[in-house]
XYZ file of N, CA and C in Angstrom:
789
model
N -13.063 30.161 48.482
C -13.539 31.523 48.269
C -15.010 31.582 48.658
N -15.271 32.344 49.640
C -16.413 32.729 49.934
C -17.464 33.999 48.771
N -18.712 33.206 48.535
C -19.670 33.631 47.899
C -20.016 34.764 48.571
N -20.598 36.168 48.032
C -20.267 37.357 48.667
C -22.458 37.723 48.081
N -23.334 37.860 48.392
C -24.363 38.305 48.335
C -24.238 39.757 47.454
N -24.994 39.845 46.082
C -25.034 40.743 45.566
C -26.109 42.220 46.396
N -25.873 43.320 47.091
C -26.692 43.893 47.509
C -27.427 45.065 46.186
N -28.635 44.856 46.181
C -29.293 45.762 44.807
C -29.174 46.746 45.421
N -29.113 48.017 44.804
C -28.993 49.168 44.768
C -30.628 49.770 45.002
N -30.445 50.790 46.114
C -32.110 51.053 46.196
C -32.627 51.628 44.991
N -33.755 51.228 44.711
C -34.580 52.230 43.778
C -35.052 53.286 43.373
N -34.679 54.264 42.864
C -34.527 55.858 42.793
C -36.097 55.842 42.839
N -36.939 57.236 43.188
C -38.025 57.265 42.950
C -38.249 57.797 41.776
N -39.609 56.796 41.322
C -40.085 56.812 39.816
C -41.233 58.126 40.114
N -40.809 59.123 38.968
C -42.297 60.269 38.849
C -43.174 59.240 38.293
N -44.890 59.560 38.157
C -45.860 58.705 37.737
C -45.275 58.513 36.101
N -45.749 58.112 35.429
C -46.056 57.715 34.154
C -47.131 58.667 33.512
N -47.110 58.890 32.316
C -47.889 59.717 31.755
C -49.649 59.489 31.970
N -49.685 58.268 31.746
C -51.568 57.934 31.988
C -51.369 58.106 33.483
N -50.841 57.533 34.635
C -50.947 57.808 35.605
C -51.620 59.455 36.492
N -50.407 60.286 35.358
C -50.563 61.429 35.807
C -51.925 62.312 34.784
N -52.412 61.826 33.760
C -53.346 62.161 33.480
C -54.598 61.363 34.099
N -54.643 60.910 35.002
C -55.536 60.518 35.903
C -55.413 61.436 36.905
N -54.406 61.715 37.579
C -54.055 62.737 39.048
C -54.827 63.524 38.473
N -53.978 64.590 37.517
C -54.287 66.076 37.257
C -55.852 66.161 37.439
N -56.818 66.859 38.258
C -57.936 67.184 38.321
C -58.186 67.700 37.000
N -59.238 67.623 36.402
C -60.553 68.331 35.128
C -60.652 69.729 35.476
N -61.005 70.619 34.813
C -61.052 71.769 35.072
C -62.419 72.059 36.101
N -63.559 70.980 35.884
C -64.209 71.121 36.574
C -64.457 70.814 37.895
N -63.341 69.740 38.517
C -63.490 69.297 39.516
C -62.121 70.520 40.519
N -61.041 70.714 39.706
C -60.911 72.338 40.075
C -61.338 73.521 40.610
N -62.327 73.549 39.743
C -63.334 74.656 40.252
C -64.001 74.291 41.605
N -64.437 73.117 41.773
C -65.197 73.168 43.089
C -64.006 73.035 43.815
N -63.024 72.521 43.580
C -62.334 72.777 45.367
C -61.898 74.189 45.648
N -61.797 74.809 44.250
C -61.057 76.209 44.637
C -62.223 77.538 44.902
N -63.307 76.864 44.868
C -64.573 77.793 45.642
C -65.072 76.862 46.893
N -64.528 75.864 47.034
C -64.891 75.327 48.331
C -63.777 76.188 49.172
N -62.541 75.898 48.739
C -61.856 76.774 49.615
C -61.965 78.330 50.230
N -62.828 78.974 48.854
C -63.291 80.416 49.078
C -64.080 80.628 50.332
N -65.154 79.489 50.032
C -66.080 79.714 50.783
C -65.599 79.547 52.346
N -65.210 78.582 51.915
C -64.235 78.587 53.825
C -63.771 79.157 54.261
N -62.550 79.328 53.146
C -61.970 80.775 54.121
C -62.602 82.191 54.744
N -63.697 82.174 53.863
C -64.928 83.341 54.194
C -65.078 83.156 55.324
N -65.804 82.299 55.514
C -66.832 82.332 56.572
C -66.132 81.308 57.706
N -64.600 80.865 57.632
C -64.229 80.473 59.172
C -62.953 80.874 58.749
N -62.668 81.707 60.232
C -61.631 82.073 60.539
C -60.912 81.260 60.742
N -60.695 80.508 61.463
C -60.075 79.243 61.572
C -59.097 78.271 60.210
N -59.881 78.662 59.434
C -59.541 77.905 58.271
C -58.990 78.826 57.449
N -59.470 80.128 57.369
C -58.891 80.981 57.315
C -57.427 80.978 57.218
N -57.095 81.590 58.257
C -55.797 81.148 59.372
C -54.866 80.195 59.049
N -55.488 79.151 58.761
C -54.476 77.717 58.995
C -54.410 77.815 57.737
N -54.830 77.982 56.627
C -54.599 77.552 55.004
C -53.644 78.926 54.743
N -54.131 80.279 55.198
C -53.092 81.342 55.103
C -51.336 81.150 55.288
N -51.093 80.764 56.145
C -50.478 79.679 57.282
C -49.125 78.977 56.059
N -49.668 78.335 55.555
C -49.096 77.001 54.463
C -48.852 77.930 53.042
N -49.032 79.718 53.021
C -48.202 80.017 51.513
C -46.775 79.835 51.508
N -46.409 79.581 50.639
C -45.025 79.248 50.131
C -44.499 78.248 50.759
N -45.171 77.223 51.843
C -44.672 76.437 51.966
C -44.458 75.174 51.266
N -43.951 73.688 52.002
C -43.956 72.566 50.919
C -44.786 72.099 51.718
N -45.338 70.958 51.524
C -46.544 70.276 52.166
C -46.355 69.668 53.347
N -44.983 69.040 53.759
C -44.345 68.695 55.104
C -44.512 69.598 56.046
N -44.225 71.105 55.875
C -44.373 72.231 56.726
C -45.493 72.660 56.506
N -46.742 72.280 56.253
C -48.025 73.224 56.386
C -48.831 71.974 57.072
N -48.714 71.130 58.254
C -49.787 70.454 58.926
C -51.225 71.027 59.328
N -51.256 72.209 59.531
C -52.209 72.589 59.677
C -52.950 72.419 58.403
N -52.691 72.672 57.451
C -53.456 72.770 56.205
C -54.279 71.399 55.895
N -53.774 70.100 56.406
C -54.293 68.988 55.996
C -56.082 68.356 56.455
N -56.486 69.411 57.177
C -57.710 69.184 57.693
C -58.861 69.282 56.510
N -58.581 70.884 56.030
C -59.115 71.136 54.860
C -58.608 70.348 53.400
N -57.797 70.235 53.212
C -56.810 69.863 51.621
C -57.426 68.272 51.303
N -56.851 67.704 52.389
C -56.414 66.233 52.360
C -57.579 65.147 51.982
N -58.870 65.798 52.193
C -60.114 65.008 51.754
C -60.332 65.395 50.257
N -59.728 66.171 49.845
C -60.129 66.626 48.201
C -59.339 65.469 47.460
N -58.414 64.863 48.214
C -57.064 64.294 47.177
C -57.659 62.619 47.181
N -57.939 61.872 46.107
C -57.685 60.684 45.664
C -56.225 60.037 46.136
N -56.388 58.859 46.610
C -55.251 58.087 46.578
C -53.869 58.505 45.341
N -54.869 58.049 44.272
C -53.958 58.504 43.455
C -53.408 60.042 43.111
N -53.946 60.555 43.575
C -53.369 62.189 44.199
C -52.575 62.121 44.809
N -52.714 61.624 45.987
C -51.533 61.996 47.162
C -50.307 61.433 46.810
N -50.219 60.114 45.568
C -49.081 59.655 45.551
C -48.618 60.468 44.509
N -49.051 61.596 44.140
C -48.398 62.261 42.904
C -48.336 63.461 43.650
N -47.058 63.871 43.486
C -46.470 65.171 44.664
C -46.132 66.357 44.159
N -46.442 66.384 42.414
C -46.793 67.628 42.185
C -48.108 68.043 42.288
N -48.794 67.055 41.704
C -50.783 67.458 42.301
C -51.172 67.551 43.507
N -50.402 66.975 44.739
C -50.529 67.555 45.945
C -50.220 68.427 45.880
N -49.079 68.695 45.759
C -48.517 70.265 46.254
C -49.112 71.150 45.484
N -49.501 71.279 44.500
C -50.437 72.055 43.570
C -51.486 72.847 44.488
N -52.222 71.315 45.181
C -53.945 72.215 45.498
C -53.166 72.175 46.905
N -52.104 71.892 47.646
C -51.913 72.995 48.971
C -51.510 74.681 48.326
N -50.903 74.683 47.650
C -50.000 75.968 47.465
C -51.391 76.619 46.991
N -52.000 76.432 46.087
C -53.356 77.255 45.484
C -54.162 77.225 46.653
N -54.829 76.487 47.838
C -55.441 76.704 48.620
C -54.755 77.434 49.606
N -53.342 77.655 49.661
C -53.099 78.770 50.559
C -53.081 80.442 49.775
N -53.033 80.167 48.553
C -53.355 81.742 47.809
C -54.475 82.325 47.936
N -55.649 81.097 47.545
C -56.820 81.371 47.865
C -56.782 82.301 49.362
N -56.605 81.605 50.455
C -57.260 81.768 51.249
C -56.251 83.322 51.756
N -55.171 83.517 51.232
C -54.648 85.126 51.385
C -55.224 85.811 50.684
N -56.014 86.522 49.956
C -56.487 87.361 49.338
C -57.459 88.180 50.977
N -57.496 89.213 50.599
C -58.588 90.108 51.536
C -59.680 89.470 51.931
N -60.290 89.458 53.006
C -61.682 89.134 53.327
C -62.963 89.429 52.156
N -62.798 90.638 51.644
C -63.863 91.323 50.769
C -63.370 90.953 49.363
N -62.271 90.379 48.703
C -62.080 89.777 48.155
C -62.360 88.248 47.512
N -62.869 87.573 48.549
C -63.048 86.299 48.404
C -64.725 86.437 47.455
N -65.166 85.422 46.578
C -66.396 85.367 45.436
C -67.722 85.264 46.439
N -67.352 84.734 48.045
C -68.298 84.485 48.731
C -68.743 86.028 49.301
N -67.750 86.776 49.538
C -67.851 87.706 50.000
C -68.668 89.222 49.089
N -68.779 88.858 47.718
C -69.336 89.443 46.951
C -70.505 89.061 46.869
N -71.111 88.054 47.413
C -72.415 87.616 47.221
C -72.749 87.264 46.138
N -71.775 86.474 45.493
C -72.188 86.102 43.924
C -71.848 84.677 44.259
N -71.327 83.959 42.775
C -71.132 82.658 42.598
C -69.772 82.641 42.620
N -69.189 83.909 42.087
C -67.590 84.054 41.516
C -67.803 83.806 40.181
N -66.560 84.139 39.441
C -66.238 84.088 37.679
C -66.415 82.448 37.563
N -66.067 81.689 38.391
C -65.747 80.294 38.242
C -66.834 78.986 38.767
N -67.617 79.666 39.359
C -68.731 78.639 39.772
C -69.073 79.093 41.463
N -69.920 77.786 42.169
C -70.309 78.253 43.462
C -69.504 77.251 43.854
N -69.282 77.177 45.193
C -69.177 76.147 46.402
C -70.155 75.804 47.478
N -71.425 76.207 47.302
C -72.666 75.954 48.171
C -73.101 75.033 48.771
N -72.753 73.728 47.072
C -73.902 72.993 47.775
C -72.446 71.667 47.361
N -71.112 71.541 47.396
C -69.966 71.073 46.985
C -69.226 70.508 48.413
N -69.019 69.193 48.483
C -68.316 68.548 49.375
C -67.465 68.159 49.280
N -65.937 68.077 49.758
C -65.016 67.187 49.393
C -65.472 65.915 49.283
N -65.345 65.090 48.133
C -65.475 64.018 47.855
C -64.393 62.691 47.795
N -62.569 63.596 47.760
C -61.424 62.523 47.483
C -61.491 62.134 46.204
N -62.416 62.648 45.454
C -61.950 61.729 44.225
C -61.500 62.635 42.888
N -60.746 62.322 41.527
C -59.887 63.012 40.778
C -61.158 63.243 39.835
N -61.790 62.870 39.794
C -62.585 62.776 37.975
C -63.486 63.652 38.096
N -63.867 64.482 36.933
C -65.052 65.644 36.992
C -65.909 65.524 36.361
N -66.124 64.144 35.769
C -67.084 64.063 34.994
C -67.918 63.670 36.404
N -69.459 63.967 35.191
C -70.409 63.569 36.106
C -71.564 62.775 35.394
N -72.122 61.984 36.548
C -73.270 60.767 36.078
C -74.254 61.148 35.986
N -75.252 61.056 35.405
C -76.923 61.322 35.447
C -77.341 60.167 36.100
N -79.016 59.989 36.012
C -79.549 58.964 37.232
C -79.594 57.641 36.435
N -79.371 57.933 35.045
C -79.644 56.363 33.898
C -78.045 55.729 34.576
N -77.298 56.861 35.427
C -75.973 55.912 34.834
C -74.655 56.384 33.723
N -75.057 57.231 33.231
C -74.524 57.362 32.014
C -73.304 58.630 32.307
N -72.299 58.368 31.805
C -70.899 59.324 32.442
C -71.340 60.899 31.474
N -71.133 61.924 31.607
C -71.038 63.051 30.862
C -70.608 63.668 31.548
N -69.739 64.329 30.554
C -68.655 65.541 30.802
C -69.298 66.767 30.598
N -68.946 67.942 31.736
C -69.594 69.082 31.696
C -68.967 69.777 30.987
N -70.038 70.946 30.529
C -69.324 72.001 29.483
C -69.273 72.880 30.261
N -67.899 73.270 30.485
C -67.149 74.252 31.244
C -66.462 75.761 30.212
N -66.908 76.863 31.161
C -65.766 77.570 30.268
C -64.557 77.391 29.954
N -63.725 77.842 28.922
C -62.181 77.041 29.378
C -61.248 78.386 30.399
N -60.443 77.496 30.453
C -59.699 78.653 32.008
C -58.939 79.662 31.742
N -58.911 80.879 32.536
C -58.190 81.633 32.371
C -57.113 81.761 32.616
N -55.795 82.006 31.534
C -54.292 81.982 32.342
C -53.789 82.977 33.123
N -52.562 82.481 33.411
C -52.034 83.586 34.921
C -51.521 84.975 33.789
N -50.648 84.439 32.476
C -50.846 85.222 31.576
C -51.988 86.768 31.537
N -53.065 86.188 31.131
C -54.318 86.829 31.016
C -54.711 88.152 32.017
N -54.175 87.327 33.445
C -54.250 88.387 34.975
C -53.219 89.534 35.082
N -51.860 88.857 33.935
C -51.197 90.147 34.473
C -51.131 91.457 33.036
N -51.542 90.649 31.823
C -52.276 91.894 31.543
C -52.881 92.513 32.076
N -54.096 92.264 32.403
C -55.239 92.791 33.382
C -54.799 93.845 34.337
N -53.460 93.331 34.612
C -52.680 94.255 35.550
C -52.322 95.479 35.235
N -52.188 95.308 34.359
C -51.683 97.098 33.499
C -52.734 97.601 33.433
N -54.031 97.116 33.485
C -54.868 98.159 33.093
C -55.467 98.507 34.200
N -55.159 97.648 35.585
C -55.283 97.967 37.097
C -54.422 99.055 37.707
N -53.050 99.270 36.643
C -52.095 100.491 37.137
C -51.012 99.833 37.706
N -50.747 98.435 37.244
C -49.387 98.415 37.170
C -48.123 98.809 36.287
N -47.262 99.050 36.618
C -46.095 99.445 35.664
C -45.630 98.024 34.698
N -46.054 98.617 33.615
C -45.330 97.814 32.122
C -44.293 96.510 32.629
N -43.155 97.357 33.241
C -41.422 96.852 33.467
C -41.566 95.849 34.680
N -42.425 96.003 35.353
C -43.193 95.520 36.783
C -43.672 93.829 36.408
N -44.398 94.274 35.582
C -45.261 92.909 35.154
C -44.450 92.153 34.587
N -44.068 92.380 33.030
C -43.540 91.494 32.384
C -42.126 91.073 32.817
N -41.279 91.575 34.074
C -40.297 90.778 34.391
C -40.973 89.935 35.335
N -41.653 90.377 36.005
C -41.981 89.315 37.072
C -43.084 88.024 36.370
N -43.548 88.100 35.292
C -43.916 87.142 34.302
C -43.290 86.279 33.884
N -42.298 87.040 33.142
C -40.943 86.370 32.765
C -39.877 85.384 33.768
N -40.110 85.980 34.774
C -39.565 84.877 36.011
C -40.021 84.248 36.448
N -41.440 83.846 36.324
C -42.292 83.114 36.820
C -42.384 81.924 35.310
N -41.966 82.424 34.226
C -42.117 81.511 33.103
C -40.647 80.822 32.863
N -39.486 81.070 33.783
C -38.442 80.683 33.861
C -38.071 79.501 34.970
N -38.989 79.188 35.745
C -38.885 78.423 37.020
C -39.127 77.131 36.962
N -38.389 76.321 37.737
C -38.927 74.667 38.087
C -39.448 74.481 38.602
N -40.371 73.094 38.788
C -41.684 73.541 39.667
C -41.455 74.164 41.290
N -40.226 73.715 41.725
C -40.063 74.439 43.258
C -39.697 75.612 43.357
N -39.157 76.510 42.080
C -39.104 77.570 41.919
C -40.430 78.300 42.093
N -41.549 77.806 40.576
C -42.845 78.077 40.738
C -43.141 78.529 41.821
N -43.661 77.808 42.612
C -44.190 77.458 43.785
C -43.472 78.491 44.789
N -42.206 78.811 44.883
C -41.356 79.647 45.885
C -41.988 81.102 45.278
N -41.970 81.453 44.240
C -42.114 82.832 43.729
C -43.543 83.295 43.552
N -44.977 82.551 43.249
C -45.990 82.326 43.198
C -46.722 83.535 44.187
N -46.388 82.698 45.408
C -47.228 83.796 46.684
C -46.989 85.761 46.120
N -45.749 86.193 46.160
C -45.213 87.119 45.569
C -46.303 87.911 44.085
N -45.721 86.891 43.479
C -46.843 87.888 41.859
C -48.466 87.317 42.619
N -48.636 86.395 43.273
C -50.422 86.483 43.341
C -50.664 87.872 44.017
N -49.891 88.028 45.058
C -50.035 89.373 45.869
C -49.885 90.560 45.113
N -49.168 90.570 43.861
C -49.037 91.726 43.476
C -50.016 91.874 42.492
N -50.641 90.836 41.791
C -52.216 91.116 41.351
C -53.245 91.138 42.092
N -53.621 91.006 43.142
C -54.602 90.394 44.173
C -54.585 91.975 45.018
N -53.539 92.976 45.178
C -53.549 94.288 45.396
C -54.177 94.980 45.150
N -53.839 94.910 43.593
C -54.923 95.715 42.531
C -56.356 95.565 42.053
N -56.633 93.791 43.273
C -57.719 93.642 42.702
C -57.916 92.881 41.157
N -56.996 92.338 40.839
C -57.165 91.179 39.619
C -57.737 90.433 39.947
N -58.626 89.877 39.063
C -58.912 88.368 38.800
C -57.817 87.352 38.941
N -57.840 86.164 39.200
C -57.467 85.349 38.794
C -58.074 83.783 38.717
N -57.946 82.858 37.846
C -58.893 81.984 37.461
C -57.728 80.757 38.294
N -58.078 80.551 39.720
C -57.822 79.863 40.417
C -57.711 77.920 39.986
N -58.817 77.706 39.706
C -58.878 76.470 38.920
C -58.040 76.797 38.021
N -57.520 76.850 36.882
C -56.722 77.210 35.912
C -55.367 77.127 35.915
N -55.484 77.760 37.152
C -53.524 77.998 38.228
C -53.597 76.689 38.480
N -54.438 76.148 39.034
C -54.244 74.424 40.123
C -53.690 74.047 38.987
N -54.439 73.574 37.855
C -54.165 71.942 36.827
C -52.980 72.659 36.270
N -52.423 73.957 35.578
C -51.372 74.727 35.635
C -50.160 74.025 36.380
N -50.148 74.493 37.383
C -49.298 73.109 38.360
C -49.443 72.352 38.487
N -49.996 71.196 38.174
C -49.965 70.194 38.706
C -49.167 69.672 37.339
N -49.421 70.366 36.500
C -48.988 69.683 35.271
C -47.442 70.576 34.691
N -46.587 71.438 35.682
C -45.403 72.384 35.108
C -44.583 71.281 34.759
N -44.531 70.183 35.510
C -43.052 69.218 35.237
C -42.935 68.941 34.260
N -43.714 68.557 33.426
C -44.168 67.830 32.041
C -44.490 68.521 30.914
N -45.180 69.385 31.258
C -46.001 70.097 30.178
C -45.853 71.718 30.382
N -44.581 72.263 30.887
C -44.376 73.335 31.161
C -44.033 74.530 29.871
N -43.764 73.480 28.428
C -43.560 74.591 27.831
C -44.059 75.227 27.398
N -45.471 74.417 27.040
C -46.963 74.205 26.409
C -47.654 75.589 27.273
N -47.373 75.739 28.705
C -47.962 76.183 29.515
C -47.218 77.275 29.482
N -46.244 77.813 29.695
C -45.382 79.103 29.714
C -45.858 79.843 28.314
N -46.093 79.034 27.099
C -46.167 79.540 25.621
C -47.601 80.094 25.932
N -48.329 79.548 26.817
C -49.739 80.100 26.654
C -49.694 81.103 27.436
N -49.104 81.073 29.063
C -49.201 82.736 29.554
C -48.507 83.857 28.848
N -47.521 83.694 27.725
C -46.638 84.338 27.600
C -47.525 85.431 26.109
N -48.749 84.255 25.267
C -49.263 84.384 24.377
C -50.625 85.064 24.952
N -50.777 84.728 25.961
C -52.200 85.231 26.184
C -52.181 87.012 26.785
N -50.789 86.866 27.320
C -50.462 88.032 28.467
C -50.546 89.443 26.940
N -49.451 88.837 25.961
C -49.364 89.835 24.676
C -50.556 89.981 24.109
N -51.310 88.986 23.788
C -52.054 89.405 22.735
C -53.209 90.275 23.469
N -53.754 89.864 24.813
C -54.286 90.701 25.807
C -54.066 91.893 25.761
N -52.864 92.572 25.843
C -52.075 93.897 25.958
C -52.270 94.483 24.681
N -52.261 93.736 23.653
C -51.967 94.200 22.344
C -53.748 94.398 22.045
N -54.769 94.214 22.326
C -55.985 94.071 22.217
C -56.524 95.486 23.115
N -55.672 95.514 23.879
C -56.410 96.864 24.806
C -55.525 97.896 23.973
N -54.445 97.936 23.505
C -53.652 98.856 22.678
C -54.613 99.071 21.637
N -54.971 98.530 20.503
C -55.533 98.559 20.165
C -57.265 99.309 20.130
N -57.635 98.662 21.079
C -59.058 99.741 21.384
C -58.952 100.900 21.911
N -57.959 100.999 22.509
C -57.338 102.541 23.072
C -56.930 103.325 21.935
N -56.630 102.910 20.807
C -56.392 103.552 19.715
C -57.675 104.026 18.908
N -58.256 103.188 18.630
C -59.825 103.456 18.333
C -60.565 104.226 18.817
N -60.401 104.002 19.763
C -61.441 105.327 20.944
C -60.854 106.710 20.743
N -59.263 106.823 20.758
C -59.180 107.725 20.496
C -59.079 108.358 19.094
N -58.962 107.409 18.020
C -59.885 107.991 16.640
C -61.125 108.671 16.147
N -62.065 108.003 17.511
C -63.273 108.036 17.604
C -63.606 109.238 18.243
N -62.818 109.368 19.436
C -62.644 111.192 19.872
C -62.588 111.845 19.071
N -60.941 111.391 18.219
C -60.629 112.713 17.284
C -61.703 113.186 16.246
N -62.118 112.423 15.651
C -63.084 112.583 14.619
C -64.454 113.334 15.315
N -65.227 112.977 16.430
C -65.997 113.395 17.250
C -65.578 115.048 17.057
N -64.627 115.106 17.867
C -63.605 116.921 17.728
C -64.025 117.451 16.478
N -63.056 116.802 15.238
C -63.890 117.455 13.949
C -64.701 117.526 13.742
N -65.949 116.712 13.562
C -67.152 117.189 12.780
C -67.859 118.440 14.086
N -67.919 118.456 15.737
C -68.145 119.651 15.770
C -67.737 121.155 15.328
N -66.367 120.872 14.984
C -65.341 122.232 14.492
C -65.984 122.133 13.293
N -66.714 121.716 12.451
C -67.055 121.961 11.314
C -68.354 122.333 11.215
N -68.937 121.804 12.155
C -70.586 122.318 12.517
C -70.710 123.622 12.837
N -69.741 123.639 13.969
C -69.534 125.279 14.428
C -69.115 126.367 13.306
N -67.828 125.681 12.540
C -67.635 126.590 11.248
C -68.963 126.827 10.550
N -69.879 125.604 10.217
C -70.913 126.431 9.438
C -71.952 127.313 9.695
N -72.217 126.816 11.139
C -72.722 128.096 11.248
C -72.542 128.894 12.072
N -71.430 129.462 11.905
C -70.962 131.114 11.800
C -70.935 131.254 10.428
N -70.390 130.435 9.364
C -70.729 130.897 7.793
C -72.013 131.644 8.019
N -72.794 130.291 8.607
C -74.607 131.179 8.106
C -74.634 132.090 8.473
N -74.426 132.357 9.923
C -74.854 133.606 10.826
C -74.282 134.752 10.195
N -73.185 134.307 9.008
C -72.560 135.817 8.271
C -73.152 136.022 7.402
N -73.528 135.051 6.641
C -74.579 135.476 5.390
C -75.775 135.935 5.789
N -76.644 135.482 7.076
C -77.359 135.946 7.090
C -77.688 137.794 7.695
């Protein structure tokens, strides 16, 4: 009887490991600079413009063009994690669709989120930063705004109620390739009206849906209501504040015509 060679079975691919992938996921601050580096680019070259426009809704295989700009932001250990790639392609092609006069560069400001001025791709994941002793410190950053947060915002831009919260709701129902497929769609339909949206926020957002998606759906879903419920609210007030305004002139006026009769 012939001895027969056991052949192993190939090795399924392993997602990272949890520390792994809390190494990928960019800091909120190192976020911010790529997603105003990207602003700024897309501003001011057409070219780049163009080619990052190019790569919405795609997967990262089909957007070659995009890798000129993207691909120096990503750490080794980035690129081998293929939801944090695909993360800052898909967000750098949102970025770079919004209107010309839209973009933070184009306002002549810094943006809600920081500058990209004086910011280079560097390749590397970590946002902390060193002083000249040496010494690591972490910046104090605002914390980020959710996608939640924008589409409140939306109602008060003049979108329809029924509008938003299904297309919320489907966006809080998705796997990450879902995400990612439906994404371009609701950015455009806030980005119309002129919403905000806290770009850094969206990136680590994705990069982190596989894992930590419920954590993350509970917060747009919490931030979007209580948002809504907060402008309900002051809209109610104000108009208390009318009404009452109304009365005490009707009562001013009543008195004096009293006077003007007595007298």
């Amino acid at each position: 009887m012939t001895d027969t060679a056991t052949i192993p079975a190939p090795t399924p691919p392993q997602h990272p490991s949890a520390a792994a992938r809390r190494g990928a996921v960019p800091a909120l601050g190192r976020a911010r600079a790529f997603t105003a580096w990207i602003d700024l680019r897309s501003h001011d070259d057409p070219g780049a413009r163009s080619a990052l426009r190019r790569g919405a809704g795609k997967p990262v295989d089909k957007a070659p063009f995009m890798h000129r700009y993207v691909a120096s932001w990503l750490s080794e250990e980035q690129l081998r994690d293929r939801d944090v790639e695909r993360a800052h392609y898909t967000v750098a092609a949102l970025v770079a669709s919004q209107r010309r006069d839209q973009y933070a560069a184009a306002r002549g400001a810094d943006g809600e989120h920081g500058s990209a001025a004086d910011t280079a791709p560097l390749g590397q994941a970590g946002s902390d930063e060193t002083d000249t002793t040496g010494t690591t410190t972490t910046a104090v950053l605002r914390p980020g705004r959710s996608l939640g947060r924008s589409f409140a915002d939306g109602l008060a831009a003049g979108l329809r109620e029924a509008s938003v919260e299904t297309r919320l709701n489907l966006l809080t129902r998705q796997s990450v390739d879902g995400l990612h497929r439906h994404l371009p769609g609701a950015v455009r339909q806030l980005r119309d009206r002129d919403v905000d949206i806290d770009w850094a926020q969206l990136l680590v957002d994705l990069c982190r849906w596989r894992r930590h998606s419920g954590a993350i759906k509970r917060r747009w879903l919490q931030d979007y209501y209580r948002t809504v419920q907060a402008g309900e609210e002051r809209t109610a007030r104000e108009a208390d504040l009318h009404d009452t305004a109304a009365v005490t002139d009707d009562d001013e006026t009543d008195a004096d015509g009293k006077a003007d009769d007595l007298t």
